[in-house]
Every structure is written in structure tokens, then in C-alpha cells.
Amino acid sequence: AGSQIQSTAGTPRRSSRRKSVAIAYEAGQDDGPEPQRPRWEPQHWREQLERIREMRRSRDAPVDEMGVQKCYDSNAPPQVMRYQVLLSLMLSSQTKDQVTSAAMLRLRRRGLSVDTVLHMDEETLGHLIYPVGFWRNKVKYIKQTTAILKQKYGGDIPSTVEELVQLPGVGPKMAHLAMGIAWNSVSGIAVDTHVHRISNRLQWVKKETKYPEETRVALEEWLPRELWREINWLLVGFGQQTCLPVHPRCSQCLNQDICPAAKRL
């Protein structure tokens, strides 16, 4: 599924258009190649982004203090560190950062690595990760994924999005975050519920999107690549503190005057 997403996002369907342009040019009906259309981009997005940066300057949202980038042992060997990054991402789905951080701390106290998890029974693993969201399913996914990593990757994690999303319990958002945190490689924009919600509220998508993957594709079409790594961190914290899912704090938002969804008081 991940490879299909990647290829769809990265390869626009324009073969038929190219063919028609070539025929017209060869027949002398055109003086040159078709001019490029201006790239679409949202109104006010640069100003909105700068204001969000200002609101996030204190770096005191839950994602800053207990997010995935804070959950792994930075002194562990690189292979172990990457495994811990992936596990924290798997635990974080449908779970508050505080709960994920606490579960990772309990696991790390047991010497969190591929081998320790492989030798751990499911009941013990469940006790350690509870109460993360859907913890019973995650116990199964973690055991299955860890076995695959041991057998297929020598205990390391894959270094491509295509391979990461093939692992049980690993979705596109997790894969892109794993690439950025574990491999220091920007492969795409990591879109969670916060990024998805705020992108639609700010109309950073050309038309409304229903799912995070649609939002990722829509954002990557116009947002400069040098901002891809930053945008997840910015919008997640902004969504945790100001642009809340219910009752957003519009009166406290610096973008109130230029946000299409703002409730102006």
C-alpha cells in the first residue's frame, strides 16, 4: 500500500498531455512547449506559518516534552535507537504523548531491544505498554514486526517508506517520521490528526480532504520541501495547545484575522 501511495504522489499522470503537445508542435501549430501553469499555493500561508512559529516559540507543548523524538535512548547503539524510535511510533497511534512516553520508559527499563522483546511473552508486553490506545492489537503488531526485523533486517529497521509500511502496525505517518528521526532522511510530510485538521482549517489544501494521506499528498504538491520536516512538529504542538479539535482557542491565535475557519469574537 505504501509503495502505491509513494508512486501516486510522486508521478503525475501527464503522458497523454505530453503526447498531444508533441503532436501539435510537430505539425507547426505551436511555437514551442506549452507554458507551465503557476503552481497553486494557499493565500497568506507564509504569514500564517510565521505566526505559528511565533506561537510555538516556547516549545512547551506535550509533543515537545514527551513526543517520539524524546522517547528513545540517545545513548543506545544506532540500531537499538532506531528500533526504539519505531516502537514509540507504533505505540503513539491513537495515544496521548504522555501515555506513550510512560510506556516507553517502562519498556526501556527492561532494556528495550529487538532481542528483549522477542523473548518477552505477550502478557508481560501488554502490562508494560498499557494503557496505550488499542494496546492488545499493538502487542501483536510489535511481536510480529520485531520478528520480521530480526529475520529480514538483522535486527535493524528498514530504511525506506515502502518497506516500513509493510510492517504490521506501521502506517505512512509513522514511516515518514521514522525516516526523519531514525534515518535523518526527509521522505515526506508526516500527517497525523493535528496536521490533517489544521491544514483543512487554514485551507492549505486545494480542496477539502477527508483522510491524512490525502492531506499529505495535497501538502507535498505545493509546500517547499525544506519545510517538510518542520511542519509536523509545528502543527502538532499548535494543535495540542491552540487549534484544538473541539473549541479551538481562536481568540488566542495570532492567525485569527487571516484564518478562514477562525471564530472571530
C-alpha positions as MATLAB code, in Angstrom:
seq = 'AGSQIQSTAGTPRRSSRRKSVAIAYEAGQDDGPEPQRPRWEPQHWREQLERIREMRRSRDAPVDEMGVQKCYDSNAPPQVMRYQVLLSLMLSSQTKDQVTSAAMLRLRRRGLSVDTVLHMDEETLGHLIYPVGFWRNKVKYIKQTTAILKQKYGGDIPSTVEELVQLPGVGPKMAHLAMGIAWNSVSGIAVDTHVHRISNRLQWVKKETKYPEETRVALEEWLPRELWREINWLLVGFGQQTCLPVHPRCSQCLNQDICPAAKRL';
ca = [
       0.000    0.000    0.000;
       2.841    2.364    0.885;
       4.618    1.942   -2.440;
       1.397    2.702   -4.284;
       0.966    5.864   -2.281;
       4.518    6.947   -2.961;
       4.309    6.346   -6.678;
       0.955    8.087   -6.970;
       2.171   11.147   -5.113;
       5.441   11.413   -6.953;
       4.429   10.617  -10.555;
       1.740   12.886  -12.029;
      -0.301   11.379  -14.846;
       0.502   13.539  -17.790;
       1.659   11.154  -20.515;
      -1.406   11.829  -22.667;
      -0.918   15.600  -22.293;
       2.719   15.357  -23.321;
       1.712   13.394  -26.412;
      -0.842   15.989  -27.548;
       1.662   18.824  -27.064;
       4.288   16.948  -29.095;
       1.892   16.327  -31.995;
       0.787   19.975  -32.127;
       4.394   21.143  -32.098;
       5.430   18.751  -34.876;
       2.528   19.894  -37.024;
       3.608   23.516  -36.730;
       0.590   24.537  -34.700;
       2.663   25.825  -31.774;
       5.773   27.931  -31.384;
       7.199   25.902  -28.522;
       6.424   23.808  -25.491;
       3.298   24.545  -23.526;
       3.953   27.231  -20.886;
       3.926   25.999  -17.292;
       0.909   26.928  -15.227;
       1.579   28.845  -11.995;
       1.810   26.474   -9.059;
      -1.168   26.722   -6.700;
      -0.444   27.790   -3.166;
      -2.730   28.918   -0.328;
      -3.370   32.565    0.348;
      -1.447   34.030    3.308;
       0.340   30.730    4.013;
       3.763   32.282    4.620;
       2.356   34.770    7.094;
       0.289   32.056    8.777;
       3.356   29.824    9.063;
       5.475   32.573   10.586;
       2.782   33.335   13.155;
       2.522   29.647   14.080;
       6.297   29.617   14.564;
       5.906   32.558   16.916;
       3.179   30.763   18.886;
       5.371   27.639   19.095;
       8.490   29.524   20.142;
       8.293   28.406   23.783;
       8.366   24.707   22.784;
       6.250   23.674   25.745;
       3.564   21.506   24.103;
       3.288   17.797   25.029;
       4.940   16.843   21.727;
       7.989   18.928   22.670;
       8.449   17.370   26.085;
       7.188   13.808   25.551;
       6.982   13.271   21.785;
       8.548   10.368   19.929;
      11.822   12.251   19.476;
      12.147   12.228   23.291;
      11.215    8.577   23.867;
      14.292    6.688   22.693;
      17.654    6.225   24.376;
      20.013    8.591   22.544;
      22.998    6.746   24.063;
      21.933    3.356   22.690;
      23.715    1.819   19.690;
      22.263    3.223   16.432;
      20.431    0.008   15.562;
      18.783   -0.156   19.007;
      17.957    3.546   18.866;
      16.215    3.113   15.515;
      14.206    0.178   16.852;
      13.108    2.240   19.853;
      12.035    5.071   17.531;
       9.879    2.676   15.519;
       8.343    1.130   18.637;
       7.491    4.529   20.099;
       5.780    5.457   16.840;
       3.746    2.245   16.888;
       2.664    2.952   20.470;
       1.819    6.598   19.738;
      -1.088    5.881   17.383;
      -4.394    6.988   18.984;
      -2.470    7.717   22.190;
      -1.529   10.908   24.035;
       2.162   11.746   24.172;
       2.183   11.458   27.961;
       0.926    7.856   27.813;
       3.340    6.867   25.048;
       6.277    8.379   26.930;
       5.399    6.495   30.123;
       5.043    3.181   28.256;
       8.401    3.679   26.527;
      10.060    4.431   29.867;
       8.746    1.142   31.298;
       9.987   -0.752   28.243;
      13.396    0.895   28.345;
      13.807   -0.081   31.990;
      13.632   -3.674   30.728;
      16.451   -2.974   28.257;
      14.342   -2.318   25.177;
      15.787   -4.026   22.094;
      14.757   -6.484   19.395;
      16.039   -9.434   21.423;
      14.398   -8.452   24.721;
      11.012   -8.030   23.020;
      11.368  -11.330   21.171;
      11.992  -13.113   24.468;
       9.150  -11.296   26.250;
       5.748  -13.022   26.464;
       2.688  -11.159   25.235;
       1.168  -10.808   28.703;
       4.265   -9.053   30.044;
       4.461   -6.799   26.991;
       0.797   -5.910   27.429;
       1.319   -4.932   31.069;
       4.236   -2.721   30.096;
       2.501   -0.792   27.313;
      -0.957   -0.497   28.902;
      -2.900    1.858   28.693;
      -1.839    2.968   25.186;
      -4.684    3.003   22.687;
      -5.578   -0.406   21.226;
      -2.840   -1.975   23.363;
      -3.944   -5.563   22.700;
      -3.572   -5.122   18.942;
      -0.271   -3.333   19.421;
       1.120   -6.245   21.434;
       0.514   -8.491   18.405;
       1.878   -5.936   15.916;
       5.006   -5.324   17.987;
       5.755   -9.031   18.314;
       5.162   -9.651   14.582;
       7.159   -6.623   13.447;
      10.045   -7.398   15.798;
      10.279  -10.946   14.460;
      10.384   -9.613   10.883;
      13.107   -7.126   11.784;
      15.198   -9.915   13.287;
      14.714  -12.304   10.378;
      14.777   -9.928    7.409;
      16.777   -6.890    8.525;
      19.280   -8.299   11.003;
      17.557   -6.555   13.921;
      17.557   -3.105   12.284;
      14.582   -1.253   10.794;
      14.054   -0.713    7.055;
      15.442    2.467    5.526;
      12.635    3.139    3.035;
       8.994    4.138    3.412;
       7.952    1.328    1.075;
       9.449   -1.304    3.370;
       8.390    0.350    6.623;
       4.688    0.430    5.742;
       4.805   -3.302    5.025;
       5.472   -3.956    8.711;
       2.418   -4.865   10.850;
       1.049   -1.829   12.660;
       3.133    0.738   10.745;
       1.323    3.358    8.666;
       2.548    6.132    6.344;
       2.713    8.818    9.057;
       4.860    6.550   11.237;
       7.055    5.635    8.273;
       7.809    9.246    7.341;
       8.536   10.136   10.982;
      10.771    7.076   11.327;
      12.692    8.125    8.229;
      13.214   11.594    9.676;
      14.054   10.663   13.271;
      15.784    7.296   12.868;
      17.465    7.773    9.478;
      17.676   11.585    9.317;
      16.065   11.474    5.878;
      13.120   13.587    4.712;
      10.894   11.233    2.730;
       7.578   13.067    3.005;
       5.322   15.050    5.317;
       4.127   13.156    8.381;
       0.416   13.899    8.652;
      -1.431   12.990   11.836;
      -4.848   14.169   13.013;
      -3.492   17.581   14.057;
      -1.752   18.282   10.739;
      -4.791   16.996    8.847;
      -7.237   19.155   10.822;
      -5.201   22.358   10.754;
      -4.317   22.060    7.060;
      -8.024   21.948    6.259;
      -8.893   24.790    8.625;
      -6.228   27.032    7.108;
      -7.219   25.842    3.617;
      -3.679   24.677    2.940;
      -5.253   22.039    0.702;
      -6.715   22.947   -2.664;
      -9.953   21.182   -1.776;
     -11.095   19.647    1.495;
      -9.504   16.306    2.307;
     -11.078   13.502    4.322;
      -8.042   11.429    5.246;
      -4.498   12.198    6.429;
      -2.939   10.527    3.383;
      -4.945   12.791    1.076;
      -3.682   15.742    3.081;
      -0.081   14.573    2.788;
      -0.312   14.355   -0.993;
      -2.049   17.753   -1.201;
       0.557   19.471    1.009;
       3.522   17.952   -0.812;
       2.243   19.364   -4.102;
       2.974   22.947   -3.049;
       4.804   23.177    0.291;
       8.558   23.717   -0.265;
      10.484   20.561    0.578;
      12.759   22.344    3.037;
       9.705   22.817    5.293;
       8.543   19.195    5.266;
      10.464   18.153    8.370;
       9.396   21.181   10.405;
       5.709   21.238    9.550;
       4.716   18.169   11.579;
       6.372   19.430   14.754;
       4.905   22.921   14.325;
       1.330   21.885   13.638;
       1.144   19.063   16.186;
       2.116   21.364   19.043;
      -0.106   24.132   17.680;
      -2.988   21.648   17.565;
      -2.330   20.491   21.126;
      -2.289   23.991   22.580;
      -4.311   26.380   20.416;
      -6.056   24.920   17.359;
      -7.837   22.244   19.393;
     -10.133   19.637   17.773;
     -13.121   20.948   19.731;
     -13.435   24.562   20.904;
     -10.266   25.906   19.253;
      -8.802   28.894   21.087;
      -9.225   31.316   18.207;
      -9.160   34.351   20.485;
      -5.588   33.418   21.489;
      -4.406   32.677   17.945;
      -2.214   35.152   16.091;
      -3.792   33.983   12.830;
      -7.320   34.914   13.836;
      -7.579   37.688   11.229;
      -6.310   35.555    8.316;
      -7.663   32.091    9.171;
     -10.670   31.006    7.079;
     -12.008   28.899    9.967;
     -11.454   31.407   12.787;
     -14.296   32.192   15.148;
     -13.898   35.928   15.393;
     -15.218   37.275   18.668;
];
